[in-house]
Coordinates of N, CA, C and O in Angstrom, one line a residue:
M1 N 23.0 149.7 14.9 CA 23.9 149.6 13.8 C 24.1 148.1 13.5 O 24.3 147.3 14.4
S2 N 24.0 147.7 12.2 CA 24.1 146.3 11.9 C 25.5 145.8 12.1 O 26.5 146.6 12.1
Q3 N 25.7 144.5 12.2 CA 27.0 143.9 12.3 C 27.9 144.2 11.1 O 29.1 144.4 11.3
L4 N 27.3 144.2 9.9 CA 28.1 144.6 8.7 C 28.6 146.0 8.8 O 29.8 146.2 8.5
Y5 N 27.8 146.9 9.2 CA 28.2 148.3 9.4 C 29.3 148.4 10.4 O 30.3 149.2 10.3
I6 N 29.2 147.7 11.5 CA 30.2 147.7 12.5 C 31.5 147.1 12.0 O 32.6 147.7 12.2
L7 N 31.5 146.1 11.2 CA 32.7 145.5 10.5 C 33.3 146.5 9.6 O 34.5 146.7 9.7
I8 N 32.5 147.2 8.8 CA 33.0 148.2 7.9 C 33.7 149.3 8.7 O 34.8 149.8 8.3
F9 N 33.0 149.8 9.7 CA 33.5 150.8 10.5 C 34.9 150.5 11.1 O 35.8 151.3 11.1
L10 N 35.0 149.3 11.6 CA 36.3 148.8 12.2 C 37.4 148.8 11.2 O 38.5 149.2 11.4
I11 N 37.0 148.3 10.0 CA 38.0 148.2 9.0 C 38.5 149.6 8.5 O 39.7 149.8 8.5
L12 N 37.5 150.4 8.3 CA 37.9 151.8 7.8 C 38.4 152.7 8.8 O 39.2 153.6 8.5
S13 N 38.0 152.5 10.1 CA 38.5 153.4 11.1 C 40.0 153.2 11.4 O 40.7 154.1 11.9
I14 N 40.5 152.0 11.1 CA 41.9 151.7 11.3 C 42.7 152.5 10.3 O 43.7 153.1 10.6
N15 N 42.2 152.6 9.1 CA 42.9 153.3 8.0 C 41.8 153.8 7.0 O 41.5 153.2 6.0
P16 N 41.3 155.0 7.3 CA 40.2 155.6 6.5 C 40.7 155.7 5.0 O 41.8 156.3 4.8
L17 N 39.9 155.2 4.1 CA 40.4 155.2 2.7 C 39.4 155.9 1.8 O 39.6 155.9 0.6
L18 N 38.3 156.4 2.3 CA 37.2 157.0 1.4 C 37.3 158.5 1.4 O 37.6 159.1 2.4
Y19 N 36.9 159.0 0.2 CA 36.9 160.4 0.0 C 35.7 160.8 -0.8 O 35.1 159.9 -1.5
L20 N 35.2 162.0 -0.8 CA 34.2 162.5 -1.6 C 34.7 162.5 -3.1 O 35.8 162.7 -3.3
P21 N 33.8 162.2 -4.0 CA 34.2 162.0 -5.4 C 34.3 163.3 -6.3 O 34.5 163.2 -7.5
V22 N 34.2 164.4 -5.6 CA 34.2 165.7 -6.3 C 35.3 166.6 -5.8 O 35.9 166.4 -4.7
N23 N 35.6 167.7 -6.6 CA 36.7 168.6 -6.3 C 36.3 169.6 -5.3 O 35.8 170.7 -5.6
L24 N 36.6 169.3 -4.0 CA 36.3 170.3 -2.9 C 37.6 170.5 -2.2 O 38.5 169.7 -2.2
S25 N 37.7 171.6 -1.5 CA 38.9 171.9 -0.7 C 39.1 170.9 0.4 O 40.2 170.6 0.8
D26 N 38.0 170.3 0.9 CA 38.1 169.2 1.9 C 37.2 168.1 1.4 O 35.9 168.2 1.5
R27 N 37.8 167.1 0.9 CA 37.0 166.0 0.3 C 36.5 165.0 1.4 O 36.0 163.9 1.1
S28 N 36.5 165.4 2.7 CA 35.9 164.6 3.7 C 34.8 165.4 4.4 O 34.2 164.9 5.3
D29 N 34.4 166.6 3.9 CA 33.4 167.4 4.4 C 32.1 167.1 3.6 O 31.8 167.8 2.6
I30 N 31.3 166.2 4.0 CA 30.1 165.8 3.3 C 29.0 166.9 3.2 O 28.2 166.9 2.3
S31 N 29.1 167.9 4.1 CA 28.2 169.0 4.1 C 28.3 169.8 2.9 O 27.4 170.6 2.5
K32 N 29.4 169.7 2.2 CA 29.7 170.5 1.0 C 29.1 169.9 -0.3 O 29.1 170.5 -1.3
V33 N 28.6 168.7 -0.2 CA 28.1 168.0 -1.4 C 26.6 168.4 -1.6 O 25.8 168.4 -0.7
E34 N 26.3 168.8 -2.8 CA 25.0 169.3 -3.1 C 24.4 168.3 -4.1 O 25.0 167.8 -5.1
L35 N 23.1 167.9 -3.9 CA 22.4 167.0 -4.7 C 21.5 167.7 -5.6 O 21.0 168.8 -5.3
S36 N 21.1 167.2 -6.8 CA 20.1 167.7 -7.7 C 18.8 167.7 -6.9 O 18.6 167.0 -5.9
D37 N 17.8 168.4 -7.5 CA 16.5 168.5 -6.8 C 15.8 167.1 -6.6 O 15.1 166.9 -5.7
I38 N 16.1 166.2 -7.5 CA 15.5 164.8 -7.4 C 16.6 163.8 -7.3 O 16.4 162.7 -7.7
G39 N 17.7 164.2 -6.6 CA 18.9 163.3 -6.6 C 19.1 162.6 -5.4 O 20.2 162.0 -5.2
D40 N 18.2 162.5 -4.4 CA 18.4 161.8 -3.2 C 18.2 160.3 -3.3 O 17.5 159.9 -4.2
F41 N 18.9 159.6 -2.5 CA 18.7 158.1 -2.5 C 17.3 157.7 -2.1 O 16.8 158.2 -1.1
G42 N 16.8 156.7 -2.8 CA 15.6 156.1 -2.4 C 14.3 156.8 -2.8 O 13.2 156.4 -2.4
L43 N 14.4 157.9 -3.6 CA 13.2 158.6 -4.1 C 12.5 157.7 -5.1 O 13.2 157.0 -5.9
L44 N 11.2 157.7 -5.0 CA 10.4 156.9 -6.0 C 10.4 157.7 -7.3 O 9.9 158.8 -7.4
R45 N 11.0 157.1 -8.4 CA 11.0 157.8 -9.7 C 9.8 157.4 -10.5 O 9.5 156.2 -10.6
K46 N 9.2 158.4 -11.1 CA 8.0 158.1 -11.9 C 8.4 157.3 -13.2 O 9.5 157.4 -13.7
P47 N 7.4 156.5 -13.7 CA 7.7 155.8 -15.0 C 7.9 156.8 -16.1 O 7.3 157.9 -16.1
R48 N 8.7 156.4 -17.1 CA 8.9 157.2 -18.3 C 9.0 156.2 -19.5 O 9.1 155.0 -19.2
P49 N 9.0 156.6 -20.7 CA 9.1 155.6 -21.8 C 10.2 154.6 -21.7 O 11.4 155.0 -21.4
N50 N 9.9 153.4 -21.7 CA 10.8 152.2 -21.6 C 11.5 152.1 -20.2 O 12.4 151.3 -20.0
V51 N 11.0 152.9 -19.2 CA 11.6 152.8 -17.9 C 10.5 152.7 -16.9 O 9.7 153.7 -16.7
P52 N 10.3 151.6 -16.2 CA 9.2 151.5 -15.2 C 9.5 152.4 -13.9 O 10.6 152.8 -13.7
Q53 N 8.4 152.6 -13.2 CA 8.6 153.3 -11.9 C 9.6 152.5 -11.0 O 9.5 151.2 -11.0
H54 N 10.5 153.2 -10.4 CA 11.5 152.5 -9.5 C 12.1 153.4 -8.5 O 11.9 154.6 -8.6
Y55 N 12.8 152.9 -7.5 CA 13.5 153.7 -6.5 C 14.9 154.1 -7.0 O 15.6 153.3 -7.6
H56 N 15.2 155.3 -6.7 CA 16.5 155.9 -7.1 C 17.6 155.2 -6.3 O 17.6 155.3 -5.0
T57 N 18.5 154.6 -7.0 CA 19.5 153.7 -6.3 C 20.8 154.4 -5.9 O 21.7 153.7 -5.4
G58 N 20.9 155.7 -6.2 CA 22.1 156.4 -5.8 C 21.8 157.8 -5.4 O 20.7 158.1 -5.0
I59 N 22.8 158.7 -5.6 CA 22.6 160.1 -5.4 C 23.1 160.8 -6.7 O 24.0 160.3 -7.3
D60 N 22.5 161.9 -7.0 CA 22.9 162.7 -8.1 C 23.6 164.0 -7.6 O 23.0 164.9 -7.0
I61 N 24.9 164.0 -7.8 CA 25.8 165.0 -7.2 C 26.0 166.2 -8.2 O 26.4 165.9 -9.4
K62 N 25.6 167.4 -7.8 CA 25.7 168.5 -8.6 C 27.2 168.9 -8.8 O 28.1 168.7 -7.9
R63 N 27.5 169.6 -9.9 CA 28.8 170.1 -10.2 C 29.2 171.1 -9.0 O 28.5 172.0 -8.7
P64 N 30.4 170.8 -8.4 CA 30.7 171.6 -7.2 C 31.3 173.0 -7.5 O 31.4 173.8 -6.6
N65 N 31.7 173.2 -8.7 CA 32.4 174.5 -9.1 C 31.8 174.9 -10.4 O 31.2 174.2 -11.1
N66 N 32.1 176.1 -10.8 CA 31.6 176.7 -12.1 C 32.5 176.4 -13.2 O 32.8 177.2 -14.1
N67 N 33.1 175.2 -13.2 CA 34.0 174.7 -14.3 C 33.2 173.9 -15.3 O 32.9 172.7 -15.0
Y68 N 33.0 174.4 -16.4 CA 32.2 173.7 -17.5 C 33.2 173.2 -18.6 O 32.7 173.0 -19.7
I69 N 34.4 173.1 -18.2 CA 35.4 172.5 -19.2 C 35.9 171.2 -18.8 O 35.8 170.2 -19.5
N70 N 36.4 171.1 -17.5 CA 37.1 169.8 -17.1 C 36.9 169.5 -15.6 O 37.9 169.1 -15.0
E71 N 35.7 169.8 -15.1 CA 35.4 169.5 -13.7 C 35.6 168.0 -13.4 O 34.9 167.2 -13.9
P72 N 36.6 167.7 -12.5 CA 36.9 166.2 -12.3 C 36.0 165.5 -11.4 O 35.3 166.0 -10.6
I73 N 35.9 164.2 -11.7 CA 35.2 163.2 -10.9 C 36.3 162.2 -10.4 O 37.0 161.7 -11.3
Y74 N 36.3 161.9 -9.1 CA 37.3 161.0 -8.6 C 36.6 159.7 -8.1 O 35.4 159.7 -7.7
P75 N 37.3 158.6 -7.9 CA 36.8 157.4 -7.2 C 36.7 157.7 -5.8 O 37.5 158.5 -5.2
I76 N 35.8 157.1 -5.1 CA 35.6 157.3 -3.6 C 36.8 156.6 -2.8 O 37.0 157.0 -1.7
G77 N 37.4 155.7 -3.4 CA 38.5 155.0 -2.7 C 39.3 154.2 -3.7 O 39.0 154.1 -4.9
K78 N 40.4 153.6 -3.2 CA 41.2 152.7 -4.1 C 40.4 151.5 -4.6 O 39.5 151.0 -3.9
G79 N 40.7 151.1 -5.8 CA 40.0 149.9 -6.3 C 40.4 149.6 -7.7 O 41.4 150.1 -8.2
T80 N 39.7 148.7 -8.3 CA 39.9 148.2 -9.7 C 38.7 148.5 -10.6 O 37.6 148.1 -10.2
V81 N 38.9 149.1 -11.7 CA 37.9 149.3 -12.7 C 37.5 147.9 -13.3 O 38.3 147.2 -13.8
I82 N 36.2 147.6 -13.1 CA 35.7 146.3 -13.7 C 34.8 146.4 -14.9 O 34.5 145.4 -15.5
S83 N 34.3 147.6 -15.2 CA 33.4 147.8 -16.3 C 33.4 149.3 -16.7 O 33.6 150.2 -15.8
K84 N 33.3 149.5 -18.0 CA 33.2 150.9 -18.5 C 32.3 151.0 -19.7 O 32.4 150.1 -20.6
R85 N 31.4 151.9 -19.7 CA 30.5 152.2 -20.8 C 30.8 153.7 -21.2 O 30.6 154.6 -20.4
D86 N 31.3 153.9 -22.4 CA 31.8 155.2 -22.8 C 31.0 155.7 -24.0 O 31.5 155.8 -25.1
D87 N 29.7 156.1 -23.8 CA 28.9 156.5 -24.9 C 27.8 157.5 -24.5 O 26.7 157.1 -24.1
G88 N 28.1 158.7 -24.5 CA 27.1 159.7 -24.3 C 26.6 159.8 -22.9 O 27.3 159.6 -21.9
P89 N 25.3 160.2 -22.7 CA 24.9 160.6 -21.3 C 24.8 159.5 -20.3 O 24.7 159.7 -19.2
Y90 N 24.8 158.2 -20.8 CA 24.7 157.1 -19.9 C 26.1 156.4 -19.7 O 26.1 155.3 -19.2
A91 N 27.1 157.1 -20.1 CA 28.5 156.5 -19.9 C 28.7 156.3 -18.4 O 28.2 157.1 -17.5
N92 N 29.3 155.2 -18.0 CA 29.5 154.9 -16.6 C 30.8 154.1 -16.4 O 31.4 153.5 -17.3
I93 N 31.2 154.1 -15.1 CA 32.4 153.4 -14.7 C 32.0 152.6 -13.4 O 31.3 153.2 -12.6
I94 N 32.4 151.3 -13.3 CA 32.1 150.6 -12.1 C 33.5 150.1 -11.6 O 34.3 149.6 -12.3
I95 N 33.6 150.4 -10.3 CA 34.9 150.1 -9.6 C 34.6 149.1 -8.4 O 33.6 149.2 -7.7
E96 N 35.5 148.1 -8.3 CA 35.4 147.1 -7.2 C 36.4 147.6 -6.1 O 37.6 147.8 -6.5
H97 N 36.0 147.7 -4.9 CA 36.8 148.1 -3.8 C 36.9 146.9 -2.8 O 35.9 146.2 -2.6
E98 N 38.1 146.7 -2.2 CA 38.2 145.7 -1.2 C 39.2 146.1 -0.1 O 40.2 146.7 -0.4
S99 N 38.8 145.9 1.1 CA 39.6 146.3 2.3 C 39.5 145.2 3.3 O 38.4 144.9 3.8
E100 N 40.6 144.5 3.6 CA 40.6 143.5 4.7 C 39.5 142.4 4.4 O 38.8 142.0 5.3
G101 N 39.3 142.1 3.1 CA 38.3 141.0 2.8 C 36.9 141.6 2.6 O 36.0 140.8 2.2
F102 N 36.6 142.8 2.9 CA 35.3 143.4 2.7 C 35.2 144.0 1.3 O 36.1 144.8 1.0
K103 N 34.2 143.7 0.5 CA 34.1 144.2 -0.8 C 32.8 145.1 -0.9 O 31.8 144.8 -0.4
F104 N 32.9 146.1 -1.8 CA 31.8 146.9 -2.2 C 32.1 147.5 -3.6 O 33.3 147.4 -4.0
W105 N 31.1 148.0 -4.3 CA 31.3 148.5 -5.6 C 30.7 149.9 -5.7 O 29.7 150.2 -5.1
S106 N 31.4 150.7 -6.5 CA 30.9 152.1 -6.7 C 30.7 152.3 -8.2 O 31.5 151.8 -9.1
L107 N 29.6 153.0 -8.6 CA 29.3 153.3 -10.0 C 29.2 154.8 -10.1 O 28.6 155.5 -9.3
Y108 N 29.7 155.3 -11.3 CA 29.7 156.7 -11.6 C 29.1 156.8 -13.0 O 29.6 156.3 -14.0
E109 N 27.9 157.4 -13.1 CA 27.2 157.5 -14.4 C 26.8 158.9 -14.7 O 26.8 159.8 -13.9
H110 N 26.6 159.1 -16.0 CA 26.4 160.5 -16.6 C 27.7 161.2 -16.6 O 27.8 162.4 -16.3
V111 N 28.8 160.5 -16.8 CA 30.1 161.1 -16.8 C 30.7 161.2 -18.2 O 30.1 160.7 -19.2
A112 N 31.7 162.0 -18.4 CA 32.3 162.2 -19.7 C 33.8 162.2 -19.5 O 34.4 162.2 -18.4
G113 N 34.5 162.1 -20.7 CA 36.0 162.2 -20.6 C 36.6 161.1 -19.8 O 37.6 161.4 -19.0
I114 N 36.1 159.9 -19.9 CA 36.7 158.8 -19.0 C 38.1 158.6 -19.4 O 38.5 158.5 -20.5
I115 N 39.0 158.5 -18.3 CA 40.4 158.3 -18.6 C 41.0 157.0 -18.0 O 42.2 156.9 -17.8
V116 N 40.1 156.1 -17.7 CA 40.5 154.8 -17.1 C 40.0 153.7 -18.0 O 39.0 153.9 -18.8
K117 N 40.6 152.5 -17.9 CA 40.2 151.3 -18.7 C 39.9 150.2 -17.7 O 40.4 150.3 -16.5
V118 N 39.3 149.2 -18.1 CA 39.0 148.0 -17.3 C 40.4 147.4 -16.9 O 41.3 147.4 -17.6
N119 N 40.4 147.0 -15.6 CA 41.5 146.5 -14.9 C 42.5 147.5 -14.4 O 43.5 147.2 -13.7
D120 N 42.3 148.8 -14.7 CA 43.1 149.8 -14.1 C 42.9 149.9 -12.6 O 41.8 149.8 -12.1
L121 N 44.0 150.1 -11.9 CA 43.9 150.4 -10.4 C 43.7 151.9 -10.3 O 44.3 152.7 -11.0
V122 N 42.7 152.3 -9.5 CA 42.4 153.7 -9.3 C 42.7 154.2 -7.9 O 42.7 153.4 -6.9
D123 N 43.0 155.5 -7.7 CA 43.3 156.1 -6.5 C 42.4 157.3 -6.3 O 42.2 158.0 -7.2
P124 N 41.9 157.5 -5.1 CA 41.0 158.6 -4.9 C 41.6 160.0 -5.1 O 40.9 161.0 -5.1
K125 N 42.9 160.1 -5.3 CA 43.5 161.4 -5.5 C 43.7 161.7 -7.0 O 44.1 162.8 -7.3
K126 N 43.3 160.7 -7.8 CA 43.4 160.9 -9.3 C 42.1 160.8 -9.9 O 41.4 159.8 -9.7
P127 N 41.7 161.8 -10.8 CA 40.4 161.7 -11.5 C 40.3 160.5 -12.4 O 41.3 159.9 -12.9
I128 N 39.0 160.0 -12.5 CA 38.7 158.9 -13.5 C 37.9 159.4 -14.7 O 37.8 158.8 -15.7
A129 N 37.3 160.6 -14.5 CA 36.4 161.1 -15.6 C 36.1 162.6 -15.2 O 36.8 163.2 -14.3
R130 N 35.1 163.2 -15.9 CA 34.8 164.6 -15.6 C 33.3 164.7 -15.8 O 32.6 163.9 -16.4
F131 N 32.8 165.9 -15.3 CA 31.4 166.2 -15.5 C 31.3 166.6 -17.0 O 32.3 167.0 -17.6
M132 N 30.1 166.5 -17.6 CA 29.9 167.0 -19.0 C 30.2 168.4 -19.1 O 29.9 169.2 -18.2
N133 N 30.8 168.8 -20.2 CA 31.1 170.2 -20.5 C 29.8 170.9 -21.2 O 28.8 170.2 -21.4
K134 N 29.9 172.2 -21.4 CA 28.7 172.9 -22.0 C 28.3 172.3 -23.3 O 27.1 172.2 -23.6
E135 N 29.2 172.0 -24.2 CA 28.9 171.4 -25.5 C 28.1 170.1 -25.3 O 27.1 169.8 -26.0
E136 N 28.6 169.2 -24.4 CA 27.9 167.9 -24.2 C 26.6 168.1 -23.5 O 25.6 167.4 -23.9
L137 N 26.4 169.1 -22.6 CA 25.2 169.3 -22.0 C 24.2 169.9 -23.0 O 23.0 169.6 -23.0
N138 N 24.6 170.8 -23.9 CA 23.8 171.3 -25.0 C 23.3 170.2 -25.9 O 22.1 170.2 -26.3
K139 N 24.1 169.2 -26.1 CA 23.8 168.0 -27.0 C 22.8 167.1 -26.3 O 21.8 166.6 -26.8
N140 N 23.2 166.7 -25.0 CA 22.4 165.6 -24.3 C 21.3 166.1 -23.4 O 20.5 165.3 -23.0
G141 N 21.4 167.4 -23.0 CA 20.4 167.9 -22.1 C 21.0 168.4 -20.8 O 21.8 167.7 -20.2
W142 N 20.5 169.5 -20.3 CA 21.1 170.1 -19.1 C 20.6 169.3 -17.8 O 21.1 169.6 -16.7
Q143 N 19.7 168.4 -18.0 CA 19.3 167.6 -16.9 C 20.5 166.7 -16.4 O 20.4 166.1 -15.3
F144 N 21.5 166.6 -17.3 CA 22.7 165.8 -16.9 C 23.8 166.6 -16.3 O 24.9 166.2 -16.3
D145 N 23.5 167.8 -15.8 CA 24.5 168.6 -15.1 C 24.7 168.1 -13.7 O 24.5 168.8 -12.7
H146 N 25.0 166.8 -13.6 CA 25.3 166.2 -12.3 C 25.9 164.8 -12.7 O 26.0 164.5 -13.9
F147 N 26.4 164.1 -11.7 CA 26.7 162.7 -12.0 C 26.0 161.8 -10.9 O 25.8 162.3 -9.8
H148 N 25.7 160.6 -11.3 CA 25.0 159.6 -10.5 C 26.0 158.7 -9.8 O 26.8 158.1 -10.5
L149 N 26.0 158.6 -8.5 CA 26.9 157.8 -7.7 C 26.1 156.7 -7.0 O 25.1 157.0 -6.3
E150 N 26.4 155.4 -7.2 CA 25.9 154.3 -6.5 C 26.9 153.6 -5.7 O 28.1 153.6 -6.1
I151 N 26.6 153.0 -4.6 CA 27.5 152.2 -3.8 C 26.7 150.9 -3.6 O 25.7 150.8 -2.9
L152 N 27.2 149.8 -4.2 CA 26.5 148.5 -4.2 C 27.1 147.6 -3.1 O 28.3 147.5 -2.9
K153 N 26.1 146.8 -2.5 CA 26.5 145.8 -1.5 C 26.8 144.5 -2.2 O 27.5 143.6 -1.7
V154 N 26.2 144.3 -3.4 CA 26.2 143.0 -4.1 C 27.0 143.3 -5.5 O 26.8 144.3 -6.1
K155 N 27.8 142.3 -5.9 CA 28.5 142.4 -7.1 C 27.5 142.7 -8.3 O 26.5 142.1 -8.3
P156 N 27.9 143.7 -9.2 CA 27.0 144.0 -10.3 C 26.7 142.8 -11.2 O 27.3 141.8 -11.1
I157 N 25.6 143.0 -12.0 CA 25.2 142.0 -12.9 C 26.1 141.8 -14.1 O 26.5 142.7 -14.8
P158 N 26.7 140.5 -14.3 CA 27.6 140.3 -15.4 C 26.9 140.5 -16.7 O 25.8 140.1 -16.9
L159 N 27.6 141.1 -17.7 CA 27.2 141.3 -19.0 C 28.2 140.7 -20.0 O 29.4 140.7 -19.7
K160 N 27.8 140.3 -21.2 CA 28.8 139.9 -22.2 C 29.1 141.2 -23.0 O 28.2 141.8 -23.6
P161 N 30.4 141.5 -23.1 CA 30.7 142.7 -23.9 C 30.3 142.5 -25.4 O 30.2 141.4 -25.9
T162 N 30.0 143.6 -26.0 CA 29.6 143.7 -27.4 C 30.6 144.5 -28.2 O 31.4 145.2 -27.7
K163 N 30.4 144.5 -29.5 CA 31.2 145.4 -30.4 C 31.1 146.9 -30.0 O 32.1 147.6 -30.0
N164 N 29.9 147.3 -29.7 CA 29.6 148.7 -29.3 C 30.1 149.0 -27.9 O 30.4 150.1 -27.5
Y165 N 30.1 147.9 -27.0 CA 30.5 148.1 -25.6 C 31.6 147.1 -25.2 O 31.3 146.2 -24.4
P166 N 32.8 147.2 -25.8 CA 33.8 146.2 -25.5 C 34.3 146.1 -24.1 O 34.9 145.0 -23.7
E167 N 34.1 147.1 -23.3 CA 34.6 147.1 -21.9 C 33.5 147.1 -20.9 O 33.7 147.3 -19.7
R168 N 32.2 146.9 -21.4 CA 31.1 146.9 -20.5 C 30.8 145.4 -20.0 O 30.2 144.6 -20.7
F169 N 31.4 145.1 -18.9 CA 31.3 143.7 -18.3 C 30.2 143.6 -17.3 O 29.9 142.4 -16.9
Y170 N 29.7 144.7 -16.7 CA 28.7 144.6 -15.7 C 27.7 145.8 -15.8 O 28.0 146.8 -16.4
N171 N 26.6 145.5 -15.2 CA 25.5 146.5 -15.1 C 25.0 146.6 -13.6 O 25.1 145.6 -12.9
S172 N 24.5 147.7 -13.2 CA 24.0 147.8 -11.8 C 22.6 147.3 -11.8 O 22.0 146.9 -12.8
Y173 N 22.0 147.4 -10.6 CA 20.6 146.9 -10.4 C 19.6 148.1 -10.4 O 18.5 148.0 -9.9
S174 N 20.0 149.2 -11.1 CA 19.2 150.5 -10.9 C 17.8 150.4 -11.4 O 17.0 151.1 -10.9
L175 N 17.5 149.6 -12.4 CA 16.1 149.5 -12.9 C 15.4 148.3 -12.5 O 14.4 147.9 -13.1
V176 N 15.8 147.6 -11.4 CA 15.1 146.5 -10.9 C 14.6 146.7 -9.4 O 14.1 145.9 -8.8
C177 N 14.9 147.9 -8.9 CA 14.5 148.3 -7.5 C 13.1 148.8 -7.5 O 12.9 150.0 -7.4
Y178 N 12.1 147.9 -7.5 CA 10.7 148.3 -7.4 C 10.1 148.4 -6.0 O 9.0 148.8 -5.8
T179 N 10.9 147.8 -5.0 CA 10.5 147.9 -3.6 C 11.7 148.4 -2.8 O 12.8 148.2 -3.2
T180 N 11.3 148.9 -1.6 CA 12.4 149.3 -0.7 C 13.2 148.1 -0.2 O 14.4 148.3 0.0
E181 N 12.6 147.0 -0.1 CA 13.4 145.8 0.3 C 14.4 145.4 -0.7 O 15.6 145.1 -0.4
V182 N 14.1 145.5 -2.0 CA 15.1 145.2 -3.1 C 16.2 146.3 -3.1 O 17.4 146.0 -3.2
L183 N 15.8 147.5 -2.9 CA 16.7 148.6 -2.9 C 17.8 148.4 -1.8 O 19.0 148.5 -2.0
E184 N 17.3 148.0 -0.6 CA 18.2 147.8 0.6 C 19.0 146.5 0.4 O 20.1 146.4 1.0
K185 N 18.5 145.6 -0.3 CA 19.3 144.3 -0.6 C 20.6 144.6 -1.4 O 21.6 144.1 -1.1
Y186 N 20.4 145.5 -2.4 CA 21.5 145.7 -3.3 C 22.4 147.0 -3.0 O 23.5 147.0 -3.5
Y187 N 21.8 148.0 -2.3 CA 22.5 149.3 -2.2 C 22.7 149.8 -0.8 O 21.8 149.6 0.0
Y188 N 23.8 150.5 -0.6 CA 24.0 151.4 0.5 C 23.5 152.8 0.1 O 23.6 153.2 -1.1
N189 N 23.0 153.5 1.1 CA 22.7 154.9 0.8 C 24.1 155.6 0.8 O 24.8 155.7 1.8
P190 N 24.5 156.2 -0.4 CA 25.8 156.7 -0.5 C 26.2 157.8 0.5 O 27.3 157.9 1.0
L191 N 25.2 158.7 0.8 CA 25.5 159.8 1.8 C 25.8 159.2 3.2 O 26.7 159.6 3.8
K192 N 25.0 158.3 3.6 CA 25.2 157.6 4.9 C 26.5 156.9 4.9 O 27.2 156.9 5.9
F193 N 26.7 156.1 3.9 CA 27.9 155.3 3.8 C 29.2 156.2 3.9 O 30.1 156.0 4.7
L194 N 29.2 157.2 3.1 CA 30.4 158.1 3.0 C 30.5 158.9 4.3 O 31.6 159.1 4.9
K195 N 29.4 159.4 4.9 CA 29.4 160.1 6.1 C 30.0 159.3 7.3 O 30.8 159.7 8.1
E196 N 29.7 158.0 7.2 CA 30.2 157.0 8.2 C 31.7 156.8 8.2 O 32.4 156.6 9.2
Y197 N 32.2 156.8 6.9 CA 33.6 156.3 6.7 C 34.6 157.3 6.1 O 35.7 156.9 5.7
L198 N 34.2 158.6 6.0 CA 35.2 159.6 5.5 C 36.2 159.9 6.5 O 35.9 159.8 7.7

């Protein structure tokens, strides 16, 4: 176990603060989380138009219940919203977390119904967004019947907000991970990270 993981373990074992981001009877039971067929961390994703081949930087979590109206998505821990993109299937939220001087960042993408703003403090017991409903899936494609969760080791890439994206201050490194070395530089494996600290 690396020294950083030991430090994180010591910090969080004193006062565990992390939870699974989906609506389960026990949000600390990681065995209940289901991933999409190609949703595991570190899978090599094939190139597609305007997107080069790259490693998958997070996990794609399947809808945990048969709720196609307002299935909630929660933050994994307390933190501050630092960026929000609220436009269709690539809508996302980025949250900065800090505990005893240790920082990490979580990203939630392919979400809908975002109910937080930049600078909001979030709590893992209160939703921040929801899975897409049937109408949104029919419009955007049923391949989005999940949400993408990333846990970053490094602060996300700063962006200048625009008229179309007034609260989008950061972007993740999701499309620059062309080697496993780069993937490991920027990202934790979310399943391992959560399993360690739930």
